[in-house]
CSV table of C-alpha atoms and ligand atoms in Angstrom, one decimal:
chain,number,residue,atom,x,y,z
A,6,MET,CA,-10.1,31.2,-26.2
A,7,VAL,CA,-6.2,31.7,-26.1
A,8,GLU,CA,-4.0,34.6,-27.8
A,9,THR,CA,-1.5,33.0,-29.9
A,10,LYS,CA,0.3,36.1,-31.1
A,11,LYS,CA,0.6,37.6,-27.2
A,12,ILE,CA,3.2,36.7,-25.0
A,13,HIS,CA,2.4,35.1,-22.2
A,14,ASP,CA,4.2,35.3,-18.9
A,15,LEU,CA,3.7,31.9,-17.9
A,16,ILE,CA,2.8,28.4,-20.2
A,17,ILE,CA,2.3,25.4,-17.6
A,18,ILE,CA,2.4,22.1,-19.0
A,19,GLY,CA,0.7,19.5,-17.3
A,20,SER,CA,-2.4,19.1,-14.9
A,21,GLY,CA,-1.2,16.7,-12.0
A,22,PRO,CA,-0.5,18.1,-8.5
A,23,ALA,CA,2.7,19.8,-9.9
A,24,GLY,CA,1.1,21.6,-12.6
A,25,LEU,CA,-2.1,22.4,-10.8
A,26,THR,CA,-0.6,23.7,-7.7
A,27,ALA,CA,1.8,26.2,-10.3
A,28,ALA,CA,-1.5,27.3,-11.1
A,29,ILE,CA,-2.7,28.4,-8.0
A,30,TYR,CA,0.3,30.3,-7.3
A,31,ALA,CA,1.1,31.5,-10.6
A,32,ALA,CA,-2.6,32.5,-11.1
A,33,ARG,CA,-2.8,34.0,-7.4
A,34,ALA,CA,0.7,36.0,-8.2
A,35,LYS,CA,-1.5,37.9,-11.3
A,36,LEU,CA,1.0,35.8,-14.0
A,37,HIS,CA,-2.0,34.6,-15.6
A,38,PRO,CA,-0.6,31.1,-16.3
A,39,ILE,CA,-2.1,29.0,-19.6
A,40,ILE,CA,-2.2,25.6,-18.5
A,41,ILE,CA,-2.1,22.9,-20.9
A,42,SER,CA,-3.3,19.8,-19.2
A,43,GLY,CA,-2.2,17.1,-21.3
A,44,PRO,CA,-3.5,13.4,-22.3
A,45,ASN,CA,-4.4,12.8,-18.4
A,46,PRO,CA,-6.0,15.6,-17.0
A,47,GLY,CA,-5.4,15.8,-13.0
A,48,GLY,CA,-2.6,13.2,-13.7
A,49,GLN,CA,-1.4,10.0,-11.9
A,50,LEU,CA,-4.0,10.4,-9.0
A,51,VAL,CA,-7.0,10.6,-11.1
A,52,LYS,CA,-6.3,6.9,-12.1
A,53,THR,CA,-6.3,5.5,-8.4
A,54,THR,CA,-8.8,5.6,-5.7
A,55,TYR,CA,-8.6,6.3,-2.1
A,56,ILE,CA,-5.7,8.9,-1.0
A,57,GLU,CA,-5.4,8.9,2.6
A,58,ASN,CA,-2.1,10.9,2.9
A,59,TRP,CA,-3.4,14.0,1.3
A,60,PRO,CA,-2.9,16.2,4.4
A,61,GLY,CA,-6.4,17.6,5.5
A,62,ASP,CA,-8.2,14.6,4.2
A,63,GLN,CA,-7.7,11.3,5.8
A,64,THR,CA,-9.4,10.0,2.8
A,65,ILE,CA,-10.3,11.3,-0.4
A,66,LEU,CA,-10.7,9.9,-4.0
A,67,GLY,CA,-7.9,10.8,-6.0
A,68,ALA,CA,-10.3,12.3,-8.9
A,69,ASP,CA,-12.3,14.1,-6.6
A,70,LEU,CA,-8.9,15.6,-5.0
A,71,MET,CA,-7.5,16.8,-8.5
A,72,GLU,CA,-11.0,18.4,-9.2
A,73,ARG,CA,-10.9,20.5,-6.1
A,74,ILE,CA,-7.5,21.9,-7.2
A,75,LYS,CA,-8.6,22.4,-10.5
A,76,ASN,CA,-11.2,24.7,-8.7
A,77,HIS,CA,-8.8,26.2,-6.9
A,78,ALA,CA,-6.8,27.1,-9.5
A,79,LEU,CA,-9.8,28.2,-11.8
A,80,HIS,CA,-10.9,30.0,-8.9
A,81,PHE,CA,-8.0,32.7,-9.0
A,82,GLY,CA,-8.6,32.9,-12.6
A,83,ALA,CA,-6.2,30.1,-14.3
A,84,THR,CA,-6.7,29.5,-17.9
A,85,PHE,CA,-6.6,25.7,-19.1
A,86,ILE,CA,-6.3,24.0,-22.7
A,87,ASN,CA,-7.4,20.5,-23.0
A,88,GLN,CA,-4.4,19.4,-25.5
A,89,SER,CA,-1.4,17.6,-25.0
A,90,VAL,CA,1.8,19.7,-26.4
A,91,THR,CA,3.2,18.1,-29.4
A,92,SER,CA,6.6,20.0,-29.7
A,93,VAL,CA,8.5,23.0,-28.5
A,94,ASP,CA,11.2,25.7,-29.3
A,95,PHE,CA,12.6,27.1,-26.3
A,96,SER,CA,16.3,27.9,-28.6
A,97,THR,CA,15.1,31.6,-28.6
A,98,LYS,CA,12.6,33.6,-26.2
A,99,PRO,CA,9.8,34.3,-26.4
A,100,PHE,CA,9.5,30.1,-25.9
A,101,LYS,CA,7.2,28.7,-28.0
A,102,VAL,CA,5.1,25.8,-27.2
A,103,TRP,CA,2.7,23.9,-29.8
A,104,ALA,CA,-0.4,22.4,-28.4
A,105,GLY,CA,-2.8,20.1,-30.0
A,106,ASN,CA,-1.4,19.6,-33.7
A,107,ASN,CA,2.2,21.2,-35.4
A,108,GLN,CA,-0.1,23.3,-37.8
A,109,THR,CA,-1.6,25.7,-35.2
A,110,PRO,CA,0.3,28.9,-34.6
A,111,ALA,CA,2.8,28.4,-31.6
A,112,LEU,CA,1.7,29.5,-27.8
A,113,LEU,CA,4.4,32.3,-26.7
A,114,ALA,CA,5.6,32.7,-23.1
A,115,ASN,CA,8.7,34.2,-21.0
A,116,SER,CA,8.7,31.4,-18.8
A,117,ILE,CA,7.8,27.7,-18.9
A,118,ILE,CA,7.1,25.3,-15.8
A,119,ILE,CA,7.4,21.6,-17.4
A,120,ALA,CA,5.2,19.3,-14.8
A,121,THR,CA,4.6,16.2,-17.2
A,122,GLY,CA,5.2,13.6,-14.5
A,123,ALA,CA,5.9,9.9,-15.4
A,124,LYS,CA,4.2,6.5,-15.9
A,125,PRO,CA,4.7,3.5,-14.1
A,126,LYS,CA,5.6,0.8,-16.5
A,127,LEU,CA,3.5,-2.1,-16.7
A,128,LEU,CA,3.5,-5.9,-17.6
A,129,ASN,CA,0.8,-5.5,-19.9
A,130,CYS,CA,-0.6,-8.7,-19.2
A,131,PRO,CA,-4.2,-10.1,-19.0
A,132,GLY,CA,-6.2,-8.6,-15.3
A,133,GLU,CA,-3.5,-6.2,-14.9
A,134,GLU,CA,-6.3,-3.4,-16.7
A,135,GLN,CA,-9.2,-5.1,-14.9
A,136,TYR,CA,-7.4,-4.9,-11.3
A,137,TRP,CA,-5.9,-1.7,-11.9
A,138,SER,CA,-6.7,0.0,-8.2
A,139,LYS,CA,-8.3,-3.3,-7.4
A,140,GLY,CA,-5.3,-4.8,-6.0
A,141,VAL,CA,-2.7,-3.8,-8.9
A,142,SER,CA,-0.8,-0.7,-7.8
A,143,THR,CA,2.6,0.8,-9.0
A,144,CYS,CA,2.7,2.8,-5.5
A,145,ALA,CA,3.6,0.8,-2.4
A,146,THR,CA,3.9,4.0,-0.2
A,147,CYS,CA,0.7,4.8,-1.4
A,148,ASP,CA,-1.9,1.8,-0.9
A,149,GLY,CA,0.6,-0.7,0.8
A,150,ALA,CA,-1.3,0.0,3.8
A,151,LEU,CA,-4.3,-0.9,2.9
A,152,TYR,CA,-3.3,-4.5,3.2
A,153,SER,CA,-2.4,-6.1,6.1
A,154,GLU,CA,-2.0,-10.2,7.1
A,155,LYS,CA,-1.9,-10.8,3.3
A,156,GLN,CA,-0.5,-12.0,0.8
A,157,ILE,CA,1.3,-9.8,-1.4
A,158,VAL,CA,3.5,-9.9,-4.9
A,159,ILE,CA,6.0,-7.5,-6.1
A,160,VAL,CA,7.5,-7.4,-9.1
A,161,GLY,CA,10.7,-6.2,-9.7
A,162,GLY,CA,14.2,-6.6,-8.7
A,163,GLY,CA,15.7,-3.2,-7.7
A,164,ASP,CA,15.8,-0.8,-4.9
A,165,THR,CA,12.3,-0.1,-5.2
A,166,ALA,CA,10.9,-3.4,-5.5
A,167,MET,CA,13.3,-4.0,-2.2
A,168,GLU,CA,11.6,-0.7,-0.4
A,169,ASP,CA,8.2,-1.6,-1.4
A,170,ALA,CA,8.7,-5.6,0.6
A,171,LEU,CA,10.6,-4.1,3.8
A,172,PHE,CA,7.5,-1.2,3.5
A,173,LEU,CA,4.9,-4.1,3.4
A,174,THR,CA,6.3,-6.1,6.2
A,175,ARG,CA,5.1,-3.9,8.8
A,176,PHE,CA,2.0,-4.8,8.0
A,177,ASN,CA,2.6,-8.4,8.9
A,178,ASN,CA,2.3,-9.5,5.0
A,179,GLN,CA,3.6,-12.8,3.6
A,180,ILE,CA,5.7,-11.3,0.6
A,181,THR,CA,6.5,-12.9,-3.2
A,182,ILE,CA,9.2,-11.2,-5.1
A,183,VAL,CA,9.0,-11.8,-8.8
A,184,GLN,CA,12.1,-11.1,-10.4
A,185,ILE,CA,12.8,-11.9,-14.1
A,186,GLY,CA,16.7,-11.8,-13.9
A,187,GLU,CA,19.0,-14.7,-12.1
A,188,LYS,CA,19.5,-12.2,-9.1
A,189,LEU,CA,18.3,-8.8,-8.0
A,190,THR,CA,19.8,-5.6,-9.3
A,191,ALA,CA,19.1,-3.9,-6.0
A,192,SER,CA,21.9,-2.1,-3.6
A,193,GLN,CA,23.6,-4.7,-1.9
A,194,ILE,CA,22.4,-3.0,1.6
A,195,MET,CA,19.0,-3.5,0.5
A,196,GLN,CA,19.3,-6.8,-0.7
A,197,ASP,CA,20.6,-7.9,2.2
A,198,ARG,CA,18.1,-6.1,4.1
A,199,VAL,CA,15.6,-8.0,2.3
A,200,LEU,CA,17.2,-11.4,2.0
A,201,SER,CA,16.8,-11.4,6.1
A,202,LYS,CA,13.5,-11.0,6.5
A,203,PRO,CA,12.1,-14.7,6.5
A,204,GLN,CA,8.2,-13.4,5.7
A,205,ILE,CA,10.3,-12.1,2.0
A,206,LYS,CA,10.3,-15.2,-0.6
A,207,ILE,CA,12.0,-14.3,-4.2
A,208,ILE,CA,11.2,-16.3,-7.2
A,209,TYR,CA,13.8,-15.9,-9.7
A,210,HIS,CA,13.6,-16.1,-13.5
A,211,SER,CA,10.1,-15.3,-13.7
A,212,THR,CA,7.3,-13.3,-14.7
A,213,ILE,CA,3.6,-12.8,-14.0
A,214,GLN,CA,1.7,-13.8,-17.4
A,215,GLU,CA,-1.2,-13.2,-15.5
A,216,ILE,CA,-3.5,-11.4,-13.2
A,217,LEU,CA,-6.5,-13.5,-11.8
A,218,GLY,CA,-9.2,-12.5,-9.6
A,219,ASN,CA,-13.1,-12.4,-8.3
A,220,ASN,CA,-14.1,-9.4,-10.4
A,221,GLN,CA,-14.1,-7.5,-7.0
A,222,HIS,CA,-10.5,-8.1,-6.3
A,223,VAL,CA,-7.0,-9.7,-7.2
A,224,THR,CA,-7.2,-13.3,-6.1
A,225,GLY,CA,-3.8,-14.5,-7.4
A,226,VAL,CA,-1.5,-14.6,-10.1
A,227,ILE,CA,0.2,-17.1,-12.6
A,228,ILE,CA,3.8,-16.8,-12.2
A,229,LYS,CA,5.8,-18.4,-15.5
A,230,ASN,CA,9.7,-19.5,-15.3
A,231,LEU,CA,11.3,-17.9,-17.8
A,232,LYS,CA,14.0,-20.8,-18.1
A,233,THR,CA,11.6,-23.6,-18.1
A,234,ASN,CA,8.7,-22.0,-19.5
A,235,ILE,CA,6.7,-23.9,-16.3
A,236,THR,CA,3.8,-22.0,-15.1
A,237,GLN,CA,2.5,-21.8,-11.7
A,238,PRO,CA,-0.6,-20.7,-9.8
A,239,LEU,CA,-0.1,-18.4,-6.7
A,240,PRO,CA,-3.1,-17.1,-4.5
A,241,ALA,CA,-2.0,-13.4,-3.4
A,242,ASN,CA,-4.4,-10.3,-2.7
A,243,ALA,CA,-2.3,-7.5,-4.2
A,244,VAL,CA,0.4,-7.0,-6.6
A,245,PHE,CA,2.7,-4.0,-6.8
A,246,LEU,CA,4.8,-3.5,-10.0
A,247,ALA,CA,8.1,-2.3,-8.9
A,248,ILE,CA,9.3,-2.2,-12.6
A,249,GLY,CA,10.5,0.9,-13.4
A,250,LEU,CA,8.6,5.1,-14.1
A,251,LYS,CA,9.1,6.4,-17.2
A,252,PRO,CA,9.6,10.2,-16.7
A,253,MET,CA,7.6,12.0,-19.4
A,254,SER,CA,10.6,14.4,-20.6
A,255,ASP,CA,11.2,13.1,-24.4
A,256,LEU,CA,9.7,16.0,-25.8
A,257,PHE,CA,12.3,18.3,-24.1
A,258,ALA,CA,15.0,15.7,-24.4
A,259,SER,CA,16.7,18.3,-27.5
A,260,HIS,CA,16.9,21.1,-25.2
A,261,LEU,CA,16.9,20.2,-21.9
A,262,GLU,CA,19.4,18.4,-19.5
A,263,THR,CA,17.9,14.9,-18.3
A,264,ASP,CA,19.5,11.3,-16.4
A,265,HIS,CA,19.9,8.0,-17.5
A,266,TYR,CA,16.2,7.5,-17.1
A,267,GLY,CA,15.2,10.7,-18.3
A,268,HIS,CA,14.4,12.7,-15.1
A,269,ILE,CA,14.9,16.3,-16.0
A,270,LEU,CA,17.6,17.8,-14.3
A,271,VAL,CA,17.6,20.6,-11.8
A,272,THR,CA,19.4,23.1,-10.4
A,273,ASN,CA,18.3,25.4,-7.0
A,274,GLN,CA,15.6,22.9,-6.6
A,275,THR,CA,13.5,23.7,-9.9
A,276,HIS,CA,15.8,25.7,-12.2
A,277,SER,CA,16.4,23.7,-15.6
A,278,ASN,CA,19.3,24.2,-17.8
A,279,ILE,CA,17.7,27.0,-19.6
A,280,PRO,CA,16.9,30.4,-17.8
A,281,GLY,CA,12.8,30.5,-17.4
A,282,ILE,CA,12.1,27.3,-17.9
A,283,PHE,CA,11.6,25.1,-14.3
A,284,ILE,CA,10.5,21.8,-13.7
A,285,ALA,CA,8.1,20.1,-11.1
A,286,GLY,CA,7.0,17.2,-9.8
A,287,ASP,CA,7.9,13.7,-10.6
A,288,VAL,CA,9.4,14.4,-14.4
A,289,CYS,CA,12.3,15.7,-12.7
A,290,ASP,CA,11.9,13.6,-9.0
A,291,ASN,CA,13.5,9.8,-8.8
A,292,LYS,CA,13.1,9.7,-4.7
A,293,TYR,CA,9.7,11.3,-3.3
A,294,ARG,CA,7.2,10.6,-5.8
A,295,GLN,CA,3.9,11.5,-4.0
A,296,ALA,CA,1.5,14.2,-4.9
A,297,ILE,CA,2.3,16.1,-2.0
A,298,THR,CA,5.9,16.6,-2.9
A,299,ALA,CA,4.7,17.4,-6.4
A,300,ALA,CA,2.7,19.7,-5.0
A,301,GLY,CA,5.6,21.0,-3.1
A,302,PHE,CA,7.7,21.3,-6.2
A,303,GLY,CA,4.6,23.2,-8.1
A,304,CYS,CA,5.0,25.5,-5.2
A,305,MET,CA,8.4,26.5,-5.8
A,306,ALA,CA,8.4,26.4,-9.6
A,307,ALA,CA,5.6,29.1,-9.7
A,308,LEU,CA,7.4,31.0,-7.0
A,309,ASP,CA,11.0,30.9,-9.1
A,310,ALA,CA,8.9,31.9,-12.2
A,311,GLU,CA,7.5,34.8,-10.6
A,312,ARG,CA,10.8,36.0,-9.6
A,313,TYR,CA,12.6,35.3,-13.1
A,314,LEU,CA,9.8,37.3,-14.3
A,315,GLY,CA,10.1,39.9,-12.2
A,316,MET,CA,13.9,40.5,-12.4
A,317,GLN,CA,13.6,40.3,-16.5
A,318,LYS,CA,10.7,43.3,-16.3
A,319,GLY,CA,13.1,45.1,-13.3
A,320,SER,CA,10.5,45.0,-10.8
B,421,FAD,C1,-1.3,4.1,-8.8
B,421,FAD,C2,-1.0,5.3,-8.1
B,421,FAD,C3,-1.2,5.5,-6.8
B,421,FAD,C4,-0.8,6.8,-6.5
B,421,FAD,N1,-1.2,6.8,-4.8
B,421,FAD,C5,-1.0,8.1,-4.3
B,421,FAD,C6,-1.3,8.1,-2.8
B,421,FAD,O1,-1.9,7.9,-2.2
B,421,FAD,N2,-0.7,9.2,-2.5
B,421,FAD,C7,0.7,10.0,-2.8
B,421,FAD,O2,0.7,11.5,-2.5
B,421,FAD,N3,1.0,10.1,-3.9
B,421,FAD,C8,0.3,8.8,-4.9
B,421,FAD,N4,0.5,8.4,-6.5
B,421,FAD,C9,1.6,9.4,-6.8
B,421,FAD,C10,1.5,10.6,-7.6
B,421,FAD,O3,0.4,10.1,-8.2
B,421,FAD,C11,2.4,11.2,-8.0
B,421,FAD,O4,3.6,11.3,-7.2
B,421,FAD,C12,1.9,12.6,-8.5
B,421,FAD,O5,0.9,12.5,-9.3
B,421,FAD,C13,2.9,13.5,-8.9
B,421,FAD,O6,2.6,14.6,-10.3
B,421,FAD,P1,3.4,15.5,-11.0
B,421,FAD,O7,2.1,16.2,-11.1
B,421,FAD,O8,4.4,15.2,-10.6
B,421,FAD,O9,2.4,14.2,-12.4
B,421,FAD,P2,1.5,13.3,-12.8
B,421,FAD,O10,0.6,13.3,-11.6
B,421,FAD,O11,2.2,12.1,-13.2
B,421,FAD,O12,0.5,14.5,-13.8
B,421,FAD,C14,1.1,14.6,-14.8
B,421,FAD,C15,0.5,15.5,-15.8
B,421,FAD,O13,1.0,16.0,-17.4
B,421,FAD,C16,0.2,15.9,-18.3
B,421,FAD,N5,1.2,15.8,-19.4
B,421,FAD,C17,2.2,14.1,-19.8
B,421,FAD,N6,2.6,14.5,-20.9
B,421,FAD,C18,1.9,16.0,-21.6
B,421,FAD,C19,2.1,16.9,-22.8
B,421,FAD,N7,3.0,16.7,-23.8
B,421,FAD,N8,1.5,17.7,-22.9
B,421,FAD,C20,0.9,18.4,-21.6
B,421,FAD,N9,0.4,17.7,-20.5
B,421,FAD,C21,1.0,16.6,-20.2
B,421,FAD,C22,-0.5,14.5,-18.0
B,421,FAD,O14,-1.5,15.3,-19.0
B,421,FAD,C23,-1.3,14.9,-16.6
B,421,FAD,O15,-1.6,16.0,-16.3
B,421,FAD,C24,0.3,7.6,-6.8
B,421,FAD,C25,0.9,7.0,-7.8
B,421,FAD,C26,0.4,6.1,-8.6
B,421,FAD,C27,0.8,5.2,-10.1
């Protein structure tokens, strides 16, 4: 049971790689952190299968990795609350955080780490959920190496889609980009690079109507031309969605500065515009978006919170 009248040193919001790494560092530094796990305990990795780029583990299930990191934080004394934050008040100190519902008393803290991550945007078409991690992915950097000499569909027309397409050509794949608009929206240099690759084909004015499979894995897609309404099947072994990510920052929007997409703006790696509130992971990172980088940000945020609290206490 977490005390509501006590002013805690540190509350960490989110239990993905960023929040859990922050928890290990903070617990080891005797800050007795409270971690509010949120709607997706363990974060995005729990929803994928094998991770092949976590240092020290050639291959590990995402859910197993996150369980290990959580146990590591528990070992050093971190306390977990299996609820979601519903509102916050950062206007005065101590900071107030409501979890579960707004009827219960707020948790009070001298410092906060926000590590609420991001949610990839989805197509919401038939087959997408069924073949999630069985050919459907939102992370080419993560899952691309699983496909070589295959037929790949990439959905999107921005820089991420172009980067994904170029990355996936390294494995001798045949790639089809499906773009909803009449042209690509990526930077010209990225477009030029993609257009120079004969193994990449682009279909415009179109979307994916359905993802097909054999119950084990993706086998194809149905592409719909939104101008003519004509549909066509296309064989595919994998579908990478590159249609954007939504940083989970809405709860904090009235207090913290964000960019156009909703990433919380930071200075000095982890500092928000309010002293004592630190940010880590995909909720502020629009560039790297990897488990190891999120964990790195979590480490930095915990060290910065520790320094901030030390200065407040004059130690
Ligand atoms: C399909 C897929 C495969 C991937 N594969 C790899 C890979 O192989 N290797 C790799 O390095 N990276 C991979 N990634 C990327 C990696 O998962 C992310 O970069 C990483 O998880 C970001 O960590 P995070 O802690 O910032 O956020 P997240 O993992 O997104 O965690 C966010 C946390 O915040 C919590 N939260 C959200 N809202 C609230 C709230 N209101 N109150 C409390 N908590 C809240 C959630 O419950 C969650 O615990 C993959 C991503 C996807 C989608």
